Short mmCIF file of C-alpha atoms and ligand atoms in Angstrom, two decimals:
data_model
loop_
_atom_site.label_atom_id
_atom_site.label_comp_id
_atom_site.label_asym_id
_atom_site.label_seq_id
_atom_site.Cartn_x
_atom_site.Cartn_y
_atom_site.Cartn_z
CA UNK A 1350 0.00 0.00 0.00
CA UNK A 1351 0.67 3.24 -0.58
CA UNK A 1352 1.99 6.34 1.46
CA UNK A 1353 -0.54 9.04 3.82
CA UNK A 1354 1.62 11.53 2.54
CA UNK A 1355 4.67 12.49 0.66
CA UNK A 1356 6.63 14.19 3.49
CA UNK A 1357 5.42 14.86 6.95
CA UNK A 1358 6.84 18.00 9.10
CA UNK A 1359 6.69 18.09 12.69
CA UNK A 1360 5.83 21.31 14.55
CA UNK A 1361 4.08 24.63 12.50
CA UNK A 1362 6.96 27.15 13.71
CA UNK A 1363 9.42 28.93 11.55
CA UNK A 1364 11.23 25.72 10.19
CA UNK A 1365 8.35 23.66 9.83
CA UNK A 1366 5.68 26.30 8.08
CA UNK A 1367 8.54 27.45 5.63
CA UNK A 1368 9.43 23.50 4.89
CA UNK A 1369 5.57 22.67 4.74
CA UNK A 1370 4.83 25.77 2.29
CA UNK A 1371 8.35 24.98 -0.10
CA UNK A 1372 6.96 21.44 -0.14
CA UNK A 1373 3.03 22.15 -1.34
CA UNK A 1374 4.40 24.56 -3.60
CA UNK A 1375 6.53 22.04 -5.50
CA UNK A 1376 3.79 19.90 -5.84
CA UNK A 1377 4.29 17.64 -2.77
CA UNK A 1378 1.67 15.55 -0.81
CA UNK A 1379 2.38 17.14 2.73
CA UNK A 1380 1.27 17.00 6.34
CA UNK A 1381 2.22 19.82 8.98
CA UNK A 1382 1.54 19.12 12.03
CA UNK A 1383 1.26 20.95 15.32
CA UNK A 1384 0.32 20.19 18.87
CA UNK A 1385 -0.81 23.79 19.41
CA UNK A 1386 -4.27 24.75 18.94
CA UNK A 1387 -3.30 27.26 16.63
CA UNK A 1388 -0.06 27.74 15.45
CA UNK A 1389 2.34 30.00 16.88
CA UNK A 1390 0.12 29.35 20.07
CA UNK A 1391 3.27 27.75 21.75
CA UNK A 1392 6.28 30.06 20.64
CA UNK A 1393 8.25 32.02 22.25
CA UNK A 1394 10.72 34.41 20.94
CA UNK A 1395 12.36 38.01 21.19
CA UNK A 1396 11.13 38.34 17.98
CA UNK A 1397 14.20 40.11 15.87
CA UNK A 1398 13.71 38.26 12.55
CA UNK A 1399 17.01 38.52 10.94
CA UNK A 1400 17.04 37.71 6.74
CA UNK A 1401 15.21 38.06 3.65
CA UNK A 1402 14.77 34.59 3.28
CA UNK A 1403 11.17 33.73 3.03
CA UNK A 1404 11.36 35.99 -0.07
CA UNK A 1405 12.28 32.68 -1.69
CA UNK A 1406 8.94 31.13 -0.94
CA UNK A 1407 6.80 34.47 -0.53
CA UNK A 1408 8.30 37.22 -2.21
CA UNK A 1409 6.08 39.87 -0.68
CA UNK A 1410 6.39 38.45 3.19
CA UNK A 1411 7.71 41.56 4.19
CA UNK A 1412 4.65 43.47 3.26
CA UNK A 1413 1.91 40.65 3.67
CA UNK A 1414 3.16 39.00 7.01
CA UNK A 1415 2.00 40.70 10.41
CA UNK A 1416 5.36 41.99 10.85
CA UNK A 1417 5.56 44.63 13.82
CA UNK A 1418 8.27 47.39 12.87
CA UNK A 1419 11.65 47.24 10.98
CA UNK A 1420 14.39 47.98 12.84
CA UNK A 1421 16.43 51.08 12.26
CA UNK A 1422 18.37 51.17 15.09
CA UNK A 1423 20.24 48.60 16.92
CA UNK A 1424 21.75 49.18 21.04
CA UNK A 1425 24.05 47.85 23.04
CA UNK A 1426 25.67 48.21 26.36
CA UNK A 1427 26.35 47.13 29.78
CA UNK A 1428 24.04 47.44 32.62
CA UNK A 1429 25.40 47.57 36.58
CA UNK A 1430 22.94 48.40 39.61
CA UNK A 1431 23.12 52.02 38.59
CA UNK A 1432 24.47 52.98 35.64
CA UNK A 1433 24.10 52.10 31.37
CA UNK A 1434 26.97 52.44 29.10
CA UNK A 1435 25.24 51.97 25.51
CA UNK A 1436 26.45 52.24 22.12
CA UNK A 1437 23.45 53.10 19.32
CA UNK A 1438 24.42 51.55 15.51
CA UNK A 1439 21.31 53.56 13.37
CA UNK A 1440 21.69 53.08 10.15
CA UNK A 1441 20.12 55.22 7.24
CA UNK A 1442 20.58 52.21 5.20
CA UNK A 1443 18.13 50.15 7.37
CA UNK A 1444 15.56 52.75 6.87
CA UNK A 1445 15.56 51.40 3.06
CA UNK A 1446 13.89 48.43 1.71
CA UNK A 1447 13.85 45.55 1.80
CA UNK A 1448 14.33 45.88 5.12
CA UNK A 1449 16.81 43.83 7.19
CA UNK A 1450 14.97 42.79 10.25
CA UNK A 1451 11.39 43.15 11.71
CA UNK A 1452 10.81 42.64 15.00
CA UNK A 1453 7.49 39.74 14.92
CA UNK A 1454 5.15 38.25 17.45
CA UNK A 1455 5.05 34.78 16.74
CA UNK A 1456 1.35 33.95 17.56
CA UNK A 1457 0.87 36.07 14.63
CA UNK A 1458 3.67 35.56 12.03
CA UNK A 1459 3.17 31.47 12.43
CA UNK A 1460 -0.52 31.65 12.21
CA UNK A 1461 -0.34 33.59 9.00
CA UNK A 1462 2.76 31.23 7.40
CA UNK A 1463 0.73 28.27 8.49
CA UNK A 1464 -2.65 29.62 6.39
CA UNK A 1465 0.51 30.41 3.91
CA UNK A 1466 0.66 26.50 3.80
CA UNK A 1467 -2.49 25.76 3.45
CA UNK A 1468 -3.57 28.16 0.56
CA UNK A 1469 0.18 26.42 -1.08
CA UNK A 1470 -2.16 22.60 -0.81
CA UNK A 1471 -1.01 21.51 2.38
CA UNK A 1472 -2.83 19.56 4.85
CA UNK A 1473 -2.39 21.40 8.21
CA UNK A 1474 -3.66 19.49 11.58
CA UNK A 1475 -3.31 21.71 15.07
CA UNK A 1476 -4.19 20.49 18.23
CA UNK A 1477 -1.77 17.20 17.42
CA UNK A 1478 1.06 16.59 20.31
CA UNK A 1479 2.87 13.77 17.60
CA UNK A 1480 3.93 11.15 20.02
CA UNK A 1481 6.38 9.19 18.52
CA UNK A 1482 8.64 8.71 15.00
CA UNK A 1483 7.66 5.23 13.45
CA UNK A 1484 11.06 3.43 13.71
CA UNK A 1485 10.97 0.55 11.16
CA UNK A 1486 14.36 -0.90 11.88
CA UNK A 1487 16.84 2.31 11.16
CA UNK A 1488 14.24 3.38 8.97
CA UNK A 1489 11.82 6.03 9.93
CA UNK A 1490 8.59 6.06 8.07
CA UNK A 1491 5.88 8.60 9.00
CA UNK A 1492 4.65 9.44 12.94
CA UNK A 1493 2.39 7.86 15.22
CA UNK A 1494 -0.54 10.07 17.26
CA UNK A 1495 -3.14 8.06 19.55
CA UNK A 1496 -1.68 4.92 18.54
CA UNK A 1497 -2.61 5.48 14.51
CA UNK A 1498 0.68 5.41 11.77
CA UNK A 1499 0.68 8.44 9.32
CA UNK A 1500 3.41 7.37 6.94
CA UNK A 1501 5.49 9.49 4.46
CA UNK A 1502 8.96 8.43 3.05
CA UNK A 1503 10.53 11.34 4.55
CA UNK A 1504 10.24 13.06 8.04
CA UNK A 1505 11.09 16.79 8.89
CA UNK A 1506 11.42 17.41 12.73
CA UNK A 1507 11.02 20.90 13.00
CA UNK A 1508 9.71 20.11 16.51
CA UNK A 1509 11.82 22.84 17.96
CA UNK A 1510 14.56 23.56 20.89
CA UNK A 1511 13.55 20.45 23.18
CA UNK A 1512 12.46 18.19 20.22
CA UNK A 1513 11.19 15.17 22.39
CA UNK A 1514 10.65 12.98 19.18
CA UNK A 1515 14.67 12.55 18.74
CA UNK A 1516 15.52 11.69 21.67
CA UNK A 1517 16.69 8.40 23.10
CA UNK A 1518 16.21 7.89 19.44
CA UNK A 1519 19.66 7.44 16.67
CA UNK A 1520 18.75 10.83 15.90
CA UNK A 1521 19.68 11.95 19.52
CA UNK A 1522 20.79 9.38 22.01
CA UNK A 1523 21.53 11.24 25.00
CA UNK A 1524 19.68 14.56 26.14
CA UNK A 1525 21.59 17.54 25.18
CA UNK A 1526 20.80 19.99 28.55
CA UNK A 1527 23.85 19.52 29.54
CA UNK A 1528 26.15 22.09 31.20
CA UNK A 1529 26.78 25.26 30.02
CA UNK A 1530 25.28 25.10 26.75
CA UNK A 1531 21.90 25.24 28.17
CA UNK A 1532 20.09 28.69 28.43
CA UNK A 1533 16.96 29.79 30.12
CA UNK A 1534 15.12 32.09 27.79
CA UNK A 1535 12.34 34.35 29.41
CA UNK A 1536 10.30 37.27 27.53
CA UNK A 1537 7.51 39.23 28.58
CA UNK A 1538 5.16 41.16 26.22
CA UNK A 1539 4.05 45.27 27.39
CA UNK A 1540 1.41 46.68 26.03
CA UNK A 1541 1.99 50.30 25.00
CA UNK A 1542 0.56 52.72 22.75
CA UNK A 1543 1.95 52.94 19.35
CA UNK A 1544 3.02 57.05 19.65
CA UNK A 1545 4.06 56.76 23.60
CA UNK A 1546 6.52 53.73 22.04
CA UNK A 1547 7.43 55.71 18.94
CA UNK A 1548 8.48 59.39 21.21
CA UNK A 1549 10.14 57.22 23.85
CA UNK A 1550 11.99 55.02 21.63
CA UNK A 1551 12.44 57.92 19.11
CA UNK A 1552 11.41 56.17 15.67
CA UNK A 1553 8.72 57.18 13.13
CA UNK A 1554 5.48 55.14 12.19
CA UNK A 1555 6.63 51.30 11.54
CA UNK A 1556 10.45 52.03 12.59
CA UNK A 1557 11.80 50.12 15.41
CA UNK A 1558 14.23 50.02 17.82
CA UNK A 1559 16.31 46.85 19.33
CA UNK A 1560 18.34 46.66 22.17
CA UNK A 1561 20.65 44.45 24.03
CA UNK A 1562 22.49 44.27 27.52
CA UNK A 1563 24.93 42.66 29.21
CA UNK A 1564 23.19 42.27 32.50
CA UNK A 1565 25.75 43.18 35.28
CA UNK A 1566 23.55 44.14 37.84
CA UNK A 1567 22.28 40.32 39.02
CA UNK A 1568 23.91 38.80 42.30
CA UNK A 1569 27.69 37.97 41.93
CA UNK A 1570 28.16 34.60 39.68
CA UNK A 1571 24.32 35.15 37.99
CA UNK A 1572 25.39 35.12 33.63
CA UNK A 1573 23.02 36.93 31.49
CA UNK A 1574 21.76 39.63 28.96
CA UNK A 1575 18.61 41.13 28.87
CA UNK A 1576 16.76 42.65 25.85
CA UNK A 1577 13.62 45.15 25.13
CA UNK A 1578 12.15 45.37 21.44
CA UNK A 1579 9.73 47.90 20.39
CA UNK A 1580 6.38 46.18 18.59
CA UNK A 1581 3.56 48.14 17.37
CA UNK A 1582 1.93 48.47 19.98
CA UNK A 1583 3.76 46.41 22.40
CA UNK A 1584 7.00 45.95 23.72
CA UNK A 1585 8.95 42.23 24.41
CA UNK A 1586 11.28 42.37 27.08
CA UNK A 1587 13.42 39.18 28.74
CA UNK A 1588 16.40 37.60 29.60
CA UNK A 1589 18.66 35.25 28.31
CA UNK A 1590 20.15 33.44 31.42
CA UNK A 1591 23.17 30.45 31.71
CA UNK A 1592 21.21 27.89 34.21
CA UNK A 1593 24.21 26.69 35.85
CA UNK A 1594 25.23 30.55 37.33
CA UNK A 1595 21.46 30.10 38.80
CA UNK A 1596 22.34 27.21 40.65
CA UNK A 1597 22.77 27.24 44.26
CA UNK A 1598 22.25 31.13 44.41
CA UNK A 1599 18.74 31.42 46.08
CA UNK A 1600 18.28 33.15 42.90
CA UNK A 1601 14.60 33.03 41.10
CA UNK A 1602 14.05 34.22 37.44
CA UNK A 1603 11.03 36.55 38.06
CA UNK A 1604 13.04 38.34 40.21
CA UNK A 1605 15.81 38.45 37.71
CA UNK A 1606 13.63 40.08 35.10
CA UNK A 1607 11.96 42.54 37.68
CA UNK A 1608 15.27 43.54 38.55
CA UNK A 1609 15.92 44.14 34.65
CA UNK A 1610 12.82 46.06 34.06
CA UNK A 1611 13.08 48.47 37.51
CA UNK A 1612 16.64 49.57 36.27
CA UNK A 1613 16.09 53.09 35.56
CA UNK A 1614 17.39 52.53 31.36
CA UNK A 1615 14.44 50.25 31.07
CA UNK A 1616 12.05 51.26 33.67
CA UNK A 1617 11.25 55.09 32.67
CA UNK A 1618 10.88 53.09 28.95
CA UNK A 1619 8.28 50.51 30.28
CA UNK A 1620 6.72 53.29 32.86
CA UNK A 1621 2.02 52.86 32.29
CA UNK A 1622 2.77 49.85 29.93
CA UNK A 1623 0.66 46.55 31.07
CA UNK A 1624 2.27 42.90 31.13
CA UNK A 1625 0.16 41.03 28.61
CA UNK A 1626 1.95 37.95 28.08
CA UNK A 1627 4.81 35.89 29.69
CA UNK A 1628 6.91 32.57 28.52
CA UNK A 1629 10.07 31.05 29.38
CA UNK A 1630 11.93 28.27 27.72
CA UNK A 1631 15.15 26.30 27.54
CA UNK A 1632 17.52 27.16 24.69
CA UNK A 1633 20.13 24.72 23.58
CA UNK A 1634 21.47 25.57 20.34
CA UNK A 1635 25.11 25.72 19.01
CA UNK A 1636 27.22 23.21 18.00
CA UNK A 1637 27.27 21.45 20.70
CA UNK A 1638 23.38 21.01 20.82
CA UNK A 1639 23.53 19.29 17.47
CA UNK A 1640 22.41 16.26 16.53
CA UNK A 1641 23.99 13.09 16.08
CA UNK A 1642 23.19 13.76 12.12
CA UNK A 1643 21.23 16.03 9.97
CA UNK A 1644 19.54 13.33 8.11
CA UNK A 1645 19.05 9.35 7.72
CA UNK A 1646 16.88 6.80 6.42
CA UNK A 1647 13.48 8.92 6.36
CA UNK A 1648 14.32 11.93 8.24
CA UNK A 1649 15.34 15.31 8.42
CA UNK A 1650 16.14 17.69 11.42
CA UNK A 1651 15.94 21.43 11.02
CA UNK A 1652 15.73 24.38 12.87
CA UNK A 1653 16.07 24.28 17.13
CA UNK A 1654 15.42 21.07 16.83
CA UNK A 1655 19.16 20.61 15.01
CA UNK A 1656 20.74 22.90 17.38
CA UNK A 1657 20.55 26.28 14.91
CA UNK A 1658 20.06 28.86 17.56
CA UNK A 1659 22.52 30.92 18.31
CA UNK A 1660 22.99 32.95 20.85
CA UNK A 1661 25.95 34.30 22.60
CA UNK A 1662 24.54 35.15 26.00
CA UNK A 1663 22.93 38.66 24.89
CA UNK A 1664 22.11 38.24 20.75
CA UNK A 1665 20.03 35.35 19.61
CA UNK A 1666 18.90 34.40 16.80
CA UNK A 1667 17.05 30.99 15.06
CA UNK A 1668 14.40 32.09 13.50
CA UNK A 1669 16.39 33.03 10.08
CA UNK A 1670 17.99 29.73 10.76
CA UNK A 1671 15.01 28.09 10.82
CA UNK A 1672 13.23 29.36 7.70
CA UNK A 1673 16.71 28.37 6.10
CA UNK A 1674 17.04 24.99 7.47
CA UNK A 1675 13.55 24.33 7.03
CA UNK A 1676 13.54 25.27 3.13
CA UNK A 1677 16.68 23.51 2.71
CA UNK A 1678 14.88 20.11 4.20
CA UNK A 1679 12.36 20.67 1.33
CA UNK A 1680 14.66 20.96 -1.52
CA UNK A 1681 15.89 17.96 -0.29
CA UNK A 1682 12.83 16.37 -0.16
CA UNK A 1683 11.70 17.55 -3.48
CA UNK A 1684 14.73 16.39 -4.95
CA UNK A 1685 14.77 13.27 -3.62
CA UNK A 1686 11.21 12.55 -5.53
CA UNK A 1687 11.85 13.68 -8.61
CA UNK A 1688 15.20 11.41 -8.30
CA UNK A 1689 13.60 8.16 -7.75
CA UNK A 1690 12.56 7.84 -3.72
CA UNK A 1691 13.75 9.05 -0.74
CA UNK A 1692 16.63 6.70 -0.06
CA UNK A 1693 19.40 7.90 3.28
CA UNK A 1694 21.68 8.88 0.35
CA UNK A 1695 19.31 11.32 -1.34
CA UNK A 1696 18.65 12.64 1.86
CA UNK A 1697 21.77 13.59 3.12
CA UNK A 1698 22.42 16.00 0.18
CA UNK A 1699 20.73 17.89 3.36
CA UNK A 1700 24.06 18.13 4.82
CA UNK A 1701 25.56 19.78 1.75
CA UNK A 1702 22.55 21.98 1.56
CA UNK A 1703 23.48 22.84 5.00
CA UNK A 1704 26.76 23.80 3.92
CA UNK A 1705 26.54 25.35 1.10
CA UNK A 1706 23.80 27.86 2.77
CA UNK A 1707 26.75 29.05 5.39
CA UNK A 1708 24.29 27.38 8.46
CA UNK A 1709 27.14 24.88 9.53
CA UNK A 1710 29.96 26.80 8.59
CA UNK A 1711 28.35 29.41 11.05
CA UNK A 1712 27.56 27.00 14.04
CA UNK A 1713 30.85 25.36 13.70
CA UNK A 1714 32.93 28.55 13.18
CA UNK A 1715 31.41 30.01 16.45
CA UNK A 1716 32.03 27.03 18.44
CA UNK A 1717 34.38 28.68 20.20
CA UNK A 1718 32.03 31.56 21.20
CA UNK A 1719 30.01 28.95 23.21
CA UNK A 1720 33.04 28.79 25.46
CA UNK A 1721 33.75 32.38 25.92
CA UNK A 1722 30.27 33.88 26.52
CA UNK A 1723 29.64 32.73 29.73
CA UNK A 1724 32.63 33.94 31.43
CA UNK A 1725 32.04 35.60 34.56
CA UNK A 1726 33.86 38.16 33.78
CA UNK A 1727 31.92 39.45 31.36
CA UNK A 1728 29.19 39.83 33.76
CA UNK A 1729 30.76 41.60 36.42
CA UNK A 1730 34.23 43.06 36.05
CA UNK A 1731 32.99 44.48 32.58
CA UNK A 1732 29.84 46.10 33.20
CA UNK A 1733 31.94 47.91 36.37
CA UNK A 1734 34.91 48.66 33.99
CA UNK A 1735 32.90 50.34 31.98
CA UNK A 1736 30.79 52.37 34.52
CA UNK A 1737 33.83 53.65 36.05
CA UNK A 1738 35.72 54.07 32.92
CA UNK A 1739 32.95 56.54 31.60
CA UNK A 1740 32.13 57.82 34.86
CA UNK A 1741 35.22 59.40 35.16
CA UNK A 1742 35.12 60.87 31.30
CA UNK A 1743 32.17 62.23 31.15
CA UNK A 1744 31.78 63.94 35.12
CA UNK A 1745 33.10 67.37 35.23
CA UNK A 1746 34.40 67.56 38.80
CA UNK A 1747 36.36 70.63 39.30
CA UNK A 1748 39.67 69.29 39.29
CA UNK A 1749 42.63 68.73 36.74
CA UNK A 1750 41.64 66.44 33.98
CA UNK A 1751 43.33 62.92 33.54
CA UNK A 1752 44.19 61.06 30.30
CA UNK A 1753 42.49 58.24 29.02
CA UNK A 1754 45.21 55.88 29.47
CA UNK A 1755 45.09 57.06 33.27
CA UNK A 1756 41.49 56.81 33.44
CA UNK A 1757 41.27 53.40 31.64
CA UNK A 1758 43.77 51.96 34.54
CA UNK A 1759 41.75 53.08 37.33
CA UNK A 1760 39.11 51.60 36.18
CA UNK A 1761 40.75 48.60 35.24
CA UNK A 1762 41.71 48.61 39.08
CA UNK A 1763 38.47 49.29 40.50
CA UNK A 1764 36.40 46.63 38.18
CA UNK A 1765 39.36 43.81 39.80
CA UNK A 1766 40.48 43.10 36.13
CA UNK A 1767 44.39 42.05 36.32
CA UNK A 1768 46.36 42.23 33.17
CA UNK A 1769 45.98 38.68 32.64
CA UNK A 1770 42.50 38.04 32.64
CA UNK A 1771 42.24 41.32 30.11
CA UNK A 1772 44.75 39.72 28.10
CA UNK A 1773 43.24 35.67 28.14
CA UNK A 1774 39.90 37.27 27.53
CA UNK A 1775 41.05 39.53 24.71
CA UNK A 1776 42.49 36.29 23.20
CA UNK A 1777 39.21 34.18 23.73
CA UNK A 1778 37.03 37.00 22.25
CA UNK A 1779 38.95 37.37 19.23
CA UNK A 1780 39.18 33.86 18.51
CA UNK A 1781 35.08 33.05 19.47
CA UNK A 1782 34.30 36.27 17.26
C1 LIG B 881 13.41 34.25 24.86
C2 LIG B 881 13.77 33.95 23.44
C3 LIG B 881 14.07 35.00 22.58
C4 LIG B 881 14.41 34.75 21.26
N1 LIG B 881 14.66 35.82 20.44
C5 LIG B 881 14.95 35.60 19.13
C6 LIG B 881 15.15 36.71 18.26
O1 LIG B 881 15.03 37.86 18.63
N2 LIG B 881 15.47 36.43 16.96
C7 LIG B 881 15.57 35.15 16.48
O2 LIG B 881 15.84 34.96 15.29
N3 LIG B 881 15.38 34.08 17.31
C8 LIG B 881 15.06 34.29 18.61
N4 LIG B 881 14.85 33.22 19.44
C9 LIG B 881 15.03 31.86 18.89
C10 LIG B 881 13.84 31.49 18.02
O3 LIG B 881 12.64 31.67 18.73
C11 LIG B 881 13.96 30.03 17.57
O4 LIG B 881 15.25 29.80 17.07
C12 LIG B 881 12.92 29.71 16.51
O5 LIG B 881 11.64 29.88 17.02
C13 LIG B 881 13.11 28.27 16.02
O6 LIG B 881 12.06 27.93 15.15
P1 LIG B 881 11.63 26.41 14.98
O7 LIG B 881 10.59 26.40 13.94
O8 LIG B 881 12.83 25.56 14.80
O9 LIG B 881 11.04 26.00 16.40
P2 LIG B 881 9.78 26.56 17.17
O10 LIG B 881 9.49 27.96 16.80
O11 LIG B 881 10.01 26.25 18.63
O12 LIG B 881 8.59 25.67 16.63
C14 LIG B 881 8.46 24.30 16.96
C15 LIG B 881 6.99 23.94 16.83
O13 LIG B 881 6.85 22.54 17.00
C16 LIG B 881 5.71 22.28 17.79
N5 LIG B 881 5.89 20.94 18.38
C17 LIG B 881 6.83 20.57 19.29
N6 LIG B 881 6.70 19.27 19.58
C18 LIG B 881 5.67 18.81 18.83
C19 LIG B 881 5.06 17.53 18.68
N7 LIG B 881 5.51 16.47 19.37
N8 LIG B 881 4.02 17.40 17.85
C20 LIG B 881 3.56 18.47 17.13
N9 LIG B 881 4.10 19.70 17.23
C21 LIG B 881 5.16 19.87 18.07
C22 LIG B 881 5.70 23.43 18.78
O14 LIG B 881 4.42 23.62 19.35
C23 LIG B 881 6.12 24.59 17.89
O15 LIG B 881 5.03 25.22 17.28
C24 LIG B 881 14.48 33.43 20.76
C25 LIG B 881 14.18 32.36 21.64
C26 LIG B 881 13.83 32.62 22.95
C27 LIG B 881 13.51 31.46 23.83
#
C-alpha cells in the first residue's frame, strides 16, 4: 500500500511552516503538524527576525506578514545596579527596503505562514502533540498520534529547541541539557501605545528600535543579557540566562527580570505599559546542541530542533535559521522525488545543503564563542569597567583632567580586572568572534 503523505513536518513554527509551504508549492503531498491549537500558540521568541529569506517562498512576506516594525536602530551596552553604558548603531541604510529585520510576534507571524501552507495545498492538523517517529528498523517512516501510523517516506522534525521525538532515538541518544550550553530564555510582552513607544523610543510610524544588555547588575556569579524590542503596539522584554550561574544562588528568574525592568534605562521606557503575556523556555542551540546527524533513512532535522540557535549570551537568533534549514529540508525532499525515492543517500544531500547555505559553517565557526560567553567576567568586572571608565570621562568635577590611558587603569583597578584576565579574555574574544 501506498503512502498518507509524501513528506510529513513536525511542529508549524518557523522551520516547519517554511518547509511545509516549499513542499506544497513544488507539488508535494504534505502533512504539517502541530500540537498547538493554533499555530504560533506555543512560541516564544524576542522576535528580531534577521534575513530576507522567506522571499524565496513568498516574495512579498515583508509586506503581507504581520510583521511589527523594521528595525532602524540597533543598542548595546552594559548594565550595573546604577548605571548604562550603551552604544546606538542607526543606520540610514536600514531605513531602506527591503528591510533587514522586523521585529514579529510569533502567535501572529506562524498563524499567518501556516494559512501560507495551506492556501500552497497543504494539509495542516493543530491540536496534534505527535507522540512518537515510526522506527521501522533504522528506517523512519511517517509518525504515530493516539496509537494510529501516518506514513510518508521522509520526516522533517522541526519540533523545535527540546524536540522530544529525537531523543533516546539514533537521531539523539543522549539529552543535550547539559552544562553550560543550556540557556533559560524568558520574555515578557508590554502593552503600550503605538506614539508613547514611537516618542520614547524615538522612531517614526513602523520604525523600530532593538536593544541588548549585558546584565551586570544580578547577584555575583548570575550570567546573562537582557533585551527590550519595540512592537507596534507592544514591547517584548526578557532575559537570556546560563542555568548553571542560577544554581545554588537562592536566585529566582522573576526576580531576575523585575530587577531588569526596575533599572532606571528600562524602567522610565516601560513606565504605564501593562504585562500582557509571559513565557520562558530552555535554549540549547550551538554546536554542541547538534544532533547526532542532519539526516538518515526517512528523516530530516531542522531548525532548534538541530541545534541552529545561536545565541551568545545577549544576541540570539534561530528564526532566520530556521526558515533556512527548514527550506533547505524541502529541496531535499523535493529532490529526492523527482530522483527516484527518498533513499538515506538522497537525503543527506541535506548536509551539503546545510553547507553550502553558510548554516554549519556558522555554528561550527562560532564554536568557540560557546566557550567564551559565559565567562564571569563578562558579567561583572565588565559592566563595572565600563561604569567607572565613563564615569570618570564624562563627570566634570572641578579638578585637573586625567588622560584616558590614566582613566582606563583606574578603572581597570576598580572593576578587579588584572592584566591577565584582560589579556586571556582579549584572546578568547577574538578567537570566538
Ligand atoms: C526568549 C527567546 C528569545 C528569542 N529571540 C529571538 C530573536 O530575537 N530572533 C531570532 O531569530 N530568534 C530568537 N529566538 C530563537 C527562536 O525563537 C527560535 O530559534 C525559533 O523559534 C526556532 O524555530 P523552529 O521552527 O525551529 O522552532 P519553534 O518555533 O520552537 O517551533 C516548533 C513547533 O513545534 C511544535 N511541536 C513541538 N513538539 C511537537 C510535537 N511532538 N508534535 C507536534 N508539534 C510539536 C511546537 O508547538 C512549535 O510550534 C528566541 C528564543 C527565545 C527562547
Amino acid at each position: 500500500m501506498g503512502d498518507d503523505f509524501d513528506v510529513i513536518v513536525v511542529g508549524a513554527g518557523m522551520a516547519g511552516t517554511s518547509a511545509a509551504i516549499r513542499l506544497a508549492q513544488g507539488g508535494a503531498n504534505v502533512l504539517l503538524l502541530e500540537r498547538g491549537a493554533e499555530a504560533g500558540s506555543k512560541n516564544l521568541s524576542g522576535g528580531v527576525l534577521w534575513g530576507n529569506d522567506l522571499a524565496r517562498i513568498l516574495p512579498n512576506w515583508a509586506t503581507e506578514m504581520p510583521v511589527e516594525r523594521h528595525l532602524v536602530r540597533k543598542r548595546f551596552g552594559f548594565l550595573t545596579a546604577d548605571s548604562a553604558v550603551s552604544f546606538d548603531f542607526d543606520d540610514g541604510a536600514w531605513r531602506a527596503r527591503p528591510y533587514v529585520a522586523h521585529t514579529v510576534l510569533r502567535a501572529r507571524t506562524d498563524a499567518w505562514l501556516t494559512k501560507k501552507a495551506e492556501e500552497a495545498g497543504a494539509t495542516v492538523v493543530t491540536s496534534v502533540p505527535v507522540e512518537r517517529l515510526n522506527w521501522e528498523g533504522t528506517r523512519v517512516h511517517g509518525v504515530v498520534q493516539g496509537g494510529e501510523k501516518m506514513t510518508a517516506p521522509v520526516t522533517i522534525l522541526a519540533d523545535g529547541t527540546n524536540s522530544r521525538l529525537a531523543l533516546g532515538t539514533p537521531i539523539r541518544p543522549e539529552p543535550r541539557l547539559s552544562g553550560e550550553s543550556t540557556e533559560l530564555g524568558i520574555k515578557e510582552v508590554y502593552r503600550l501605545d503605538a506614539g508613547r513607544i514611537e516618542e520614547r523610543f524615538s522612531v517614526g510610524p513602523g520604525e523600530g528600535h532593538a536593544e541588548e544588555w549585558v546584565a551586570g547588575l544580578f547577584p555575583p556569579g548570575v550570567m546573562g543579557g537582557g533585551f527590550l524590542y519595540t512592537n507596534q503596539d507592544t514591547l517584548s522584554v526578557g532575559l537570556i540566562l546560563s542555568i548553571p550561574s542560577l544554581f545554588g544562588r537562592g536566585v529566582y528568574s522573576h526576580d531576575l527580570i523585575e530587577q531588569f525592568r526596575q533599572h532606571p534605562a528600562i524602567a522610565a521606557r516601560l513606565k504605564g505599559a501593562e504585562l500582557v503575556e509571559y513565557g520562558a523556555k530552555l535554549i540549547t542551540g550551538g554546536w554542541a546542541g547538534r544532533p547526532s546527524a542532519f539526516s538518515g533513512d526517512g528523516w530530516m532535522v531542522a531548525g532548534d530542533a538541530a541545534g541552529f540557535v545561536f545565541s551568545n549570551g545577549i544576541v540570539i537568533q534561530g528564526m532566520n535559521y530556521a526558515v533556512r534549514s527548514g527550506l533547505e529540508a524541502a529541496e531535499t525532499a523535493l529532490a529526492a522525488r523527482s530522483a527516484g525515492g527518498a533513499t538515506a543517500a538522497r537525503l543527506a544531500e541535506y548536509e551539503q545543503r546545510l553547507e553550502r547555505t553558510g548554516i554549519l559553517g556558522d555554528f561550527r565557526g562560532f564554536e568557540a564563542m560557546d566557550r567564551v560567553k559565559w565567562n564571569p567576567r563578562i558579567y561583572t568586572a565588565y559592566p563595572k569597567f565600563a561604569a567607572e571608565l565613563f564615569r570618570a570621562m564624562m563627570t566634570e568635577r572641578g579638578a585637573p583632567k586625567e588622560h584616558l590611558y590614566r582613566l582606563a587603569r583606574r578603572a581597570q583597578v576598580a572593576a578587579g580586572l588584572s592584566m591577565r584576565s584582560l589579556a586571556k579574555d582579549g584572546f578568547d574574544l577574538v578567537r570566538g568572534l
